[in-house]
Coordinates of C-alpha atoms in Angstrom, one line a residue:
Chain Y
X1 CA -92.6 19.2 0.0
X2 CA -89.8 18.1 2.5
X3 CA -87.0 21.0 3.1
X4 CA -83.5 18.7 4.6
X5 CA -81.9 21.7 6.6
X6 CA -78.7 22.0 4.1
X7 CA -81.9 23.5 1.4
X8 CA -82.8 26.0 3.8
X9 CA -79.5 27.4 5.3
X10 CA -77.4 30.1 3.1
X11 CA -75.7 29.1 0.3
X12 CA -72.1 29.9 0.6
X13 CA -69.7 31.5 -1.8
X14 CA -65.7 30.2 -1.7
X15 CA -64.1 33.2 -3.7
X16 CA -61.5 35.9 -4.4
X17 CA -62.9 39.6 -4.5
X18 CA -60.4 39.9 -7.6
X19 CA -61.6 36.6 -9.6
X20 CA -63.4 37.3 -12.3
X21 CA -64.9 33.6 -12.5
X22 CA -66.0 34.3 -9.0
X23 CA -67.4 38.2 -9.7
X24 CA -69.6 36.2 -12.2
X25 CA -71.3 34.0 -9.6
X26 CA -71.7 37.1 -7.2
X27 CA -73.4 38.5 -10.0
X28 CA -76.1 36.2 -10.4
X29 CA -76.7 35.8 -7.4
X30 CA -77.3 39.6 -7.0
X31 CA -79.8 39.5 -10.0
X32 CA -81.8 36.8 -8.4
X33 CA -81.7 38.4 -5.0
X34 CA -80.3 35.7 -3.1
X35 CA -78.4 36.0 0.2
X36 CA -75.1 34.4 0.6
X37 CA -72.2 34.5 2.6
X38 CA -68.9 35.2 1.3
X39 CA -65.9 32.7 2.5
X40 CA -62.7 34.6 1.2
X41 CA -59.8 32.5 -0.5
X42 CA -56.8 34.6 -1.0
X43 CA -55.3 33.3 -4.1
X44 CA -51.6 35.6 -3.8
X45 CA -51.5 34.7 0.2
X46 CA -49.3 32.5 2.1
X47 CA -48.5 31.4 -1.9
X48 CA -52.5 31.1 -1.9
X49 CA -55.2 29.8 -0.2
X50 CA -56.5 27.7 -2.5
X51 CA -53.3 25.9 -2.2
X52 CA -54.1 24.3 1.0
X53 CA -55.8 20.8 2.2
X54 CA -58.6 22.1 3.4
X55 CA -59.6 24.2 0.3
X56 CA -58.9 21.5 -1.9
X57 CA -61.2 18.9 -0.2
X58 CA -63.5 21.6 -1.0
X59 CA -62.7 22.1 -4.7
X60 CA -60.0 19.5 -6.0
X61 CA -59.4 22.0 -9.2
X62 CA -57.5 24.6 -6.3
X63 CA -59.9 27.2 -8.3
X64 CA -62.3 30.2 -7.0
X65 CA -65.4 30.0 -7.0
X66 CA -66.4 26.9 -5.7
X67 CA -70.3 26.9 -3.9
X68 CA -72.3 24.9 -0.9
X69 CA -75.6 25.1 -1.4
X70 CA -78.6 22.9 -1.5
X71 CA -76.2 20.2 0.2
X72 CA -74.1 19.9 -2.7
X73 CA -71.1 21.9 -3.5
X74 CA -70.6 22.9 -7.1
X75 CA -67.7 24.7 -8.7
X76 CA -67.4 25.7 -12.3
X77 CA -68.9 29.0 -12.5
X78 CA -71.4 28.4 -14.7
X79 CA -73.0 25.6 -14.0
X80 CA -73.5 26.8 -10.8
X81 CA -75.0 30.3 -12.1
X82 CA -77.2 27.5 -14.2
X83 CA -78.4 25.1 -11.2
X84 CA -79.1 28.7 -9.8
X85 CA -81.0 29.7 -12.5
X86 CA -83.0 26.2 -12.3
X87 CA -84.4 25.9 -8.5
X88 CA -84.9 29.8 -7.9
X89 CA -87.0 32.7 -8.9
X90 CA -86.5 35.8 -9.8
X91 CA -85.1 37.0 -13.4
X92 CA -84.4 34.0 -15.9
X93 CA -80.8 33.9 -16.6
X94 CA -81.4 31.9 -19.9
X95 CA -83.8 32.7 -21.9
X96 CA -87.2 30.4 -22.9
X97 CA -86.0 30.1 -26.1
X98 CA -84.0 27.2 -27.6
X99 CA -81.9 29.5 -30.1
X100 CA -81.6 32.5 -27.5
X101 CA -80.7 30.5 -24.8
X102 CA -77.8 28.5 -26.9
X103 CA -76.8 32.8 -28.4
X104 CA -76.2 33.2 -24.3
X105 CA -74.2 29.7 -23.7
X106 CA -72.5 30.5 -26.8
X107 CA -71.2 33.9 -25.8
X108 CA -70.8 32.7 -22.0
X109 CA -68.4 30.0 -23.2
X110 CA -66.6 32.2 -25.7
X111 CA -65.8 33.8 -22.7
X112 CA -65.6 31.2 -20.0
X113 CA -63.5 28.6 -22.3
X114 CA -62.4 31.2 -24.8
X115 CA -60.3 33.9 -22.9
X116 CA -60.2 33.8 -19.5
X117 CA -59.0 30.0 -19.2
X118 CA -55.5 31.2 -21.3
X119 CA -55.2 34.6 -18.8
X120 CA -56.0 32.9 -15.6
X121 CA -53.8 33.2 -12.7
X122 CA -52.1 29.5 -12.8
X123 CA -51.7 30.6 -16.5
X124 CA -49.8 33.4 -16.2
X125 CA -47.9 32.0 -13.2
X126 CA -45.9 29.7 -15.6
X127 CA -45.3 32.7 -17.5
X128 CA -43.0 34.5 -15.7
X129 CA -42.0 37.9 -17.3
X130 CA -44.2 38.0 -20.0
X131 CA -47.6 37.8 -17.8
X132 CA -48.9 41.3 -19.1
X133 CA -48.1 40.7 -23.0
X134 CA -49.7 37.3 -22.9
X135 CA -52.6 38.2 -21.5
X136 CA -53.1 41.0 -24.0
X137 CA -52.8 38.8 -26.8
X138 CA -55.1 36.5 -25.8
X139 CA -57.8 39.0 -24.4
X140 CA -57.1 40.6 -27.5
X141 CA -58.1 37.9 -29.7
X142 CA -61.1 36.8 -27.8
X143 CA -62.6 40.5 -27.9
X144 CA -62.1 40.6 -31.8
X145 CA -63.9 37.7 -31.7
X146 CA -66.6 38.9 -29.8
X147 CA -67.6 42.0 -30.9
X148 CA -68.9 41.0 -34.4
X149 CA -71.1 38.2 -32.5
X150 CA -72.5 40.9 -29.9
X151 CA -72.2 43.3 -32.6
X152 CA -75.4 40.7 -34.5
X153 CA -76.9 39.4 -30.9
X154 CA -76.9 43.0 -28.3
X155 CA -79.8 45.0 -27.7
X156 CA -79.7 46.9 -24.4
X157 CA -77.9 43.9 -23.4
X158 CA -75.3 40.9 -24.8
X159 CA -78.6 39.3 -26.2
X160 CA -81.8 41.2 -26.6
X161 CA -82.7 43.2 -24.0
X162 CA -83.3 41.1 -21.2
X163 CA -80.6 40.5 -18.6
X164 CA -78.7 37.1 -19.4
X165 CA -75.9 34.8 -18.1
X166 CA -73.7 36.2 -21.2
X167 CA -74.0 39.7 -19.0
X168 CA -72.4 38.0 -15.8
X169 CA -69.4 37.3 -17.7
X170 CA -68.8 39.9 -20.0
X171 CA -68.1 42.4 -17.8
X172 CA -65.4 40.5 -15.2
X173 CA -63.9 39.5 -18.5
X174 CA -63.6 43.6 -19.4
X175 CA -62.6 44.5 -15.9
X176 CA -59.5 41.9 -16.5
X177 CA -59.3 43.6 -20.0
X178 CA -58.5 47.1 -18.7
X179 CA -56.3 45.4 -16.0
X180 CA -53.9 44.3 -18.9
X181 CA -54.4 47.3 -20.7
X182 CA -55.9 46.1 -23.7
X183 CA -57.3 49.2 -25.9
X184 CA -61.3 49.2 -25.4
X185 CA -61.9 51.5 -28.5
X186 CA -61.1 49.4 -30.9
X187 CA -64.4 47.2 -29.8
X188 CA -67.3 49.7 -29.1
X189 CA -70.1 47.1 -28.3
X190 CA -68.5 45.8 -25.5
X191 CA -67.8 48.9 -24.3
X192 CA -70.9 50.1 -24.3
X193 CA -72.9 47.3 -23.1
X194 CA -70.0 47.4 -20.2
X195 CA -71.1 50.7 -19.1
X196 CA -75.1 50.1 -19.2
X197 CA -74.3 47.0 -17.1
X198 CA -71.7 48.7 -14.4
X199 CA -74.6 51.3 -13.7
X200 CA -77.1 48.6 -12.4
X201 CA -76.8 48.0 -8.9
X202 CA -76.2 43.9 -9.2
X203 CA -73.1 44.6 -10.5
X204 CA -72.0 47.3 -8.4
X205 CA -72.8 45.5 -5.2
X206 CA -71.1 42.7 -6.9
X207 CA -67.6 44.4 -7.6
X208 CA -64.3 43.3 -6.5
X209 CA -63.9 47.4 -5.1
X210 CA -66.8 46.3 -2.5
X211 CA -66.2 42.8 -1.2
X212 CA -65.2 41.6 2.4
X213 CA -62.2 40.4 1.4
X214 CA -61.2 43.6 -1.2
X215 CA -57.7 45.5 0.3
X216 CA -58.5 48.5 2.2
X217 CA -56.2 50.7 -0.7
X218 CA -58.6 49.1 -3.3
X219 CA -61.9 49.4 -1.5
X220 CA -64.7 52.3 -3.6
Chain O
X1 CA -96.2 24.8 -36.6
X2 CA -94.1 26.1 -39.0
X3 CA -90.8 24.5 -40.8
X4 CA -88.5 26.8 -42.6
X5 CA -85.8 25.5 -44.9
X6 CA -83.5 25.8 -42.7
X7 CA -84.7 23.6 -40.0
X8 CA -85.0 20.9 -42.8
X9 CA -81.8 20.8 -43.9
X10 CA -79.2 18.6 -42.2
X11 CA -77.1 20.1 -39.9
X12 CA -73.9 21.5 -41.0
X13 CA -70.4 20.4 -38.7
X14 CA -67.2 22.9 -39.3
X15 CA -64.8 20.5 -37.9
X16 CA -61.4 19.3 -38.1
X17 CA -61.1 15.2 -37.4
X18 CA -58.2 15.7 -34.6
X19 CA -60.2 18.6 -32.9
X20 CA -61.1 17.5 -29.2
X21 CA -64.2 20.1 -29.2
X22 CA -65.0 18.9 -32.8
X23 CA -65.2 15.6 -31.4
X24 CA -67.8 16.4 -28.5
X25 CA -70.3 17.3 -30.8
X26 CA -70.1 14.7 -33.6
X27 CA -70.1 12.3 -30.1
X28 CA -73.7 14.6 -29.0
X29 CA -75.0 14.0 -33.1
X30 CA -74.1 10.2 -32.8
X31 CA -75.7 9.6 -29.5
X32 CA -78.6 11.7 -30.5
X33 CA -79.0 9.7 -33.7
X34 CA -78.9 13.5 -35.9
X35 CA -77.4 13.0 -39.5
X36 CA -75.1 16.2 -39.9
X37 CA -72.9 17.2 -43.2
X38 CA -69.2 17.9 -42.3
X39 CA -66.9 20.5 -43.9
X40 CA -63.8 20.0 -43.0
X41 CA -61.4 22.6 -41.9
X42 CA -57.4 21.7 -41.9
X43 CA -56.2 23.3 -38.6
X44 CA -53.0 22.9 -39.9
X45 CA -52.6 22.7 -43.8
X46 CA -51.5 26.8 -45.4
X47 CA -51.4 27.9 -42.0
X48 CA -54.4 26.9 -40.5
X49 CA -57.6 27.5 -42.7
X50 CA -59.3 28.6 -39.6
X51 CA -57.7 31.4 -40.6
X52 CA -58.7 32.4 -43.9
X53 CA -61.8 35.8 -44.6
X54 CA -64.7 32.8 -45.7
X55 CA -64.1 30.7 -42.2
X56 CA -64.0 33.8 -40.0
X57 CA -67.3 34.8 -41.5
X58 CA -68.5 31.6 -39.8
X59 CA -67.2 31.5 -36.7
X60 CA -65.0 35.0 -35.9
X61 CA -63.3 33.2 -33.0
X62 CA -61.7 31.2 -35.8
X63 CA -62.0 27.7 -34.4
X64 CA -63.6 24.8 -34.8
X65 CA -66.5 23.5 -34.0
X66 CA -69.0 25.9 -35.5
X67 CA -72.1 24.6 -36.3
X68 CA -75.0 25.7 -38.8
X69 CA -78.2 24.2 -37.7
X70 CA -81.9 25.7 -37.8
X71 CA -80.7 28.3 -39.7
X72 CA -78.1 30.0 -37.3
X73 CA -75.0 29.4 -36.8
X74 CA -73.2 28.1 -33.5
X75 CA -69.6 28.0 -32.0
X76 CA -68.7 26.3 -28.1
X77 CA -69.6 22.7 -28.4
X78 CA -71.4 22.7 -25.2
X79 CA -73.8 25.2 -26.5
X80 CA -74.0 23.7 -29.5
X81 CA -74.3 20.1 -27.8
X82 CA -77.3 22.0 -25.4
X83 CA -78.8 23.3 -28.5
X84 CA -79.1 20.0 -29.5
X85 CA -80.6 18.4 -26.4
X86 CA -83.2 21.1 -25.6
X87 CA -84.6 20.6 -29.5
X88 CA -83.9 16.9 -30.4
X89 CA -85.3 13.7 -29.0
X90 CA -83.3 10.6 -28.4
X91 CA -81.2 10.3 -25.1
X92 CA -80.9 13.1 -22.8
X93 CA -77.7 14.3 -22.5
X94 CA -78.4 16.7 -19.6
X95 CA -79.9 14.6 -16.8
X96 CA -83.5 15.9 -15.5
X97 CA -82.8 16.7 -12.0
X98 CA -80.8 20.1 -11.5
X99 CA -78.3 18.7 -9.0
X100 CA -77.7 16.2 -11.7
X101 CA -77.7 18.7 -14.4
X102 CA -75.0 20.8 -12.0
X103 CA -73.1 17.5 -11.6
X104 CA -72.7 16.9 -15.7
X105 CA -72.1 21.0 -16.4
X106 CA -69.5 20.9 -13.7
X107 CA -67.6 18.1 -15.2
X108 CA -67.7 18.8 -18.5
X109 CA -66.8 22.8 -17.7
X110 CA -63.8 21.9 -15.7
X111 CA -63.0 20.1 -18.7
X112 CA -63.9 22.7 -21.4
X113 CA -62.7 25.7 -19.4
X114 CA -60.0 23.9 -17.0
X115 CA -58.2 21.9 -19.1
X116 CA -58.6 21.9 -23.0
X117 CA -58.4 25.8 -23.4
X118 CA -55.0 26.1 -22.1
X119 CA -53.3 22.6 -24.4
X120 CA -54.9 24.1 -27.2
X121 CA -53.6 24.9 -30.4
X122 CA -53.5 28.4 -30.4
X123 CA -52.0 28.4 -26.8
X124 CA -49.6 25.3 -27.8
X125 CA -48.0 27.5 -31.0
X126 CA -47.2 30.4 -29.1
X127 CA -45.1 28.2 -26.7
X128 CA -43.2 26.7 -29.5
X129 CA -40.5 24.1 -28.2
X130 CA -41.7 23.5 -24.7
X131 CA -45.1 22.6 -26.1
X132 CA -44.8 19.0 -24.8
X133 CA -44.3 19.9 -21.3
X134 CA -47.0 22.8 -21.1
X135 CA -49.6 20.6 -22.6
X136 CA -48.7 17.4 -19.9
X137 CA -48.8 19.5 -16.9
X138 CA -51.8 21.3 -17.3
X139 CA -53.7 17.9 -18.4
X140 CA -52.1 16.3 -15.5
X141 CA -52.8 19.0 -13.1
X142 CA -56.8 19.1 -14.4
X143 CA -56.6 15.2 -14.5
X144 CA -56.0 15.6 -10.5
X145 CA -58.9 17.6 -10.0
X146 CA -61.1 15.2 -12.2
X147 CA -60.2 11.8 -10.8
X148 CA -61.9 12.9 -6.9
X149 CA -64.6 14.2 -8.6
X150 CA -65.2 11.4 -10.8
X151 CA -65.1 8.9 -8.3
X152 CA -68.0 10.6 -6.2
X153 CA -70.2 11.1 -9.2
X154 CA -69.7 8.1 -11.6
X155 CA -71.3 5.2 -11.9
X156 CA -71.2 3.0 -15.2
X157 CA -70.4 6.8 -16.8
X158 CA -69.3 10.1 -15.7
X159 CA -72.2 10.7 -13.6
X160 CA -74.6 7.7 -12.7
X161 CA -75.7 4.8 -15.0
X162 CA -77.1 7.5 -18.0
X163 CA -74.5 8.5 -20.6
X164 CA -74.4 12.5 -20.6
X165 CA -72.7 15.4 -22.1
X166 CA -69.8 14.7 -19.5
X167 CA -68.5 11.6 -20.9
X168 CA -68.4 13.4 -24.5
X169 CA -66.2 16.1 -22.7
X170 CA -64.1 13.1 -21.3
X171 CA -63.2 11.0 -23.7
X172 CA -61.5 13.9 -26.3
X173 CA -60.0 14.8 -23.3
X174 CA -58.0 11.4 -22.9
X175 CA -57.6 10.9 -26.3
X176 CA -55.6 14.7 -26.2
X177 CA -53.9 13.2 -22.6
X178 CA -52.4 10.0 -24.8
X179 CA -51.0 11.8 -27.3
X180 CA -49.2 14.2 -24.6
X181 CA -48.2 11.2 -23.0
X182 CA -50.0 11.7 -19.7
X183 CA -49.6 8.9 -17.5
X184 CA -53.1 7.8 -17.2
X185 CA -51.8 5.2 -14.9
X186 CA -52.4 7.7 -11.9
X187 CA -56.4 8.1 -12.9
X188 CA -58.1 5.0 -12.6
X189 CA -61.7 6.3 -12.7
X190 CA -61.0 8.6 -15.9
X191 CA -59.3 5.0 -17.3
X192 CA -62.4 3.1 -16.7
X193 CA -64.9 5.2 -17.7
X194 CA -62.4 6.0 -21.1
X195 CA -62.5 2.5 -21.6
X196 CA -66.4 1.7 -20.8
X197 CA -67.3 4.8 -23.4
X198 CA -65.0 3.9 -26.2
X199 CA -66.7 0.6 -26.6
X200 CA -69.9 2.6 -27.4
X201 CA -70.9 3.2 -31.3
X202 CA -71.7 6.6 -30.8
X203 CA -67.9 7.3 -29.6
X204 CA -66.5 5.0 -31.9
X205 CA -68.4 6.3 -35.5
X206 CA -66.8 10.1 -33.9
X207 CA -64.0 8.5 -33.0
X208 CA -61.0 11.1 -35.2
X209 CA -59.1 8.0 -36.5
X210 CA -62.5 7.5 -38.5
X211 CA -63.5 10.7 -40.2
X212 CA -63.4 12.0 -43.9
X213 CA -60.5 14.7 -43.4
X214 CA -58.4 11.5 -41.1
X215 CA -55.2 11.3 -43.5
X216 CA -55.0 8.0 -45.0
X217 CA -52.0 6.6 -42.4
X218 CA -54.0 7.5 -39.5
X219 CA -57.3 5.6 -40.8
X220 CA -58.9 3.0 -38.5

């Protein structure tokens, strides 16, 4: 098997320490054990980072997180949580099977496509005033969506029991819940498989209160 | 091995003809050669019937596609359009090689995530008069990010010579861009590959000027 050098150096991670589309990718690769390191973006900065030349020959959508590895570099967070899930070892992502793996794309992309898109930074930029309201709403709607479907799919986890790529986004997309102040009780299985999740130590080593880039006033 | 009912019925399509993510998937069922029943929903007509108690039951996200197949039921058209890969022969529509396969998810997620969610309906009706303008400048803006991309990976189709589930992200796309009057001028790989898909059958038997809920004065 021939290793170019690009396979064998780290693979490195373009993101914010407050996205949650990057928090997802940090995620995974926390689950899979991988070592990375971290280039920070500052998306409020200088009118943000992600803004400038250099970033965009990187990743021409101006978005965190964007990833070099293998040789390639691949944004989109999930298909790069997938191509990791493909070429390494540790826990599987997806799951074997057909039906439970398209239960995971299907609540990843509720998520991914669903909410966050319409409560995205560039989103509420063109907002203006109304930022916090909008964002709600469309939170708001997503979660009603998605607590009957993990309501029918959760065991200890979003599906089943085993760790999936559903449980990389879910709980970014609940940290950007409480940020807008959308009321949690009102959907109890997200709030619970939330707090299983926070307690394992991928996602705490993962979270925007512990990254290089996190403000000194936010840091845990 | 075992068939239940289920898996020998015909798949079921909740879709509306209009519907860019409806679209994907009867483009995935076409390529794939799958016969599929449709049942139509009107996005529009007495307030949306994505709206009404028997819909939600099917997909509590209350959009379109959902699709019944194997004897669950699926919403996200790339999950569905997966589902459909990883269990039916006929063309791939993920490529075999994982850079590959990360080169196809990327592109279609920048497109299901980065562009359509935010000129969607439900994002378009709370904007009420500036619709227009909000839909053109996030298309154009995504459209940007695209075209670079597009002209690294494409060959004869989005990426390579192999038709994938990229180019049945892309071509709903455009077809959303033409009637928000994106200048398409600007994006002369999207244009070409637009055009090089279109002449397909599978795109053009999809195609929403073709399908039983198309009112009669927008028939092809």
């Amino acid at each position: 098997m021939h290793l170019s050098l690009a396979s064998l150096a780290k693979p490195i991670l373009y993101g914010y320490f407050r996205s949650s589309c990057s928090w997802r990718v940090r995620i995974a690769f926390a689950l899979k054990g991988i070592e990375y390191d971290q280039v920070p973006v500052n998306l409020i900065q200088d009118g943000g980072q992600q803004h400038t030349k250099q970033f965009e020959s990187v990743n021409p959508m101006k978005q965190v997180p964007a990833v070099k590895i293998d040789g390639i570099t691949l944004c989109q967070s999930l298909a790069v949580i997938q191509y990791i899930d493909e070429t390494r070892p540790g826990p599987r992502l997806l799951p074997a099977d057909p039906k439970t793996r398209a239960q995971v794309r299907m609540i990843s992309d509720l998520i991914a496509s669903g909410i966050q898109p319409v409560q995205n930074l560039s989103v509420l930029q063109k907002k203006g005033s109304e930022k916090e309201q909008w964002a709600q709403h469309f939170i708001n709607q997503g979660f009603q969506a998605l607590e009957p479907i993990l309501k029918q799919t959760a065991g200890k986890y979003c599906v089943g029991d085993e760790i999936s790529m559903a449980d990389t986004c879910l709980v970014p997309q609940v940290y950007n819940a409480e940020r807008f102040k959308v009321d949690l009780e009102q959907f109890p299985t997200i709030k619970r498989l939330n707090q299983t999740l926070l307690e394992m130590e991928a996602f705490k080593v993962s979270h925007p209160s512990r990254q290089p880039d996190t403000p000194p006033e936010l840091l845990a």
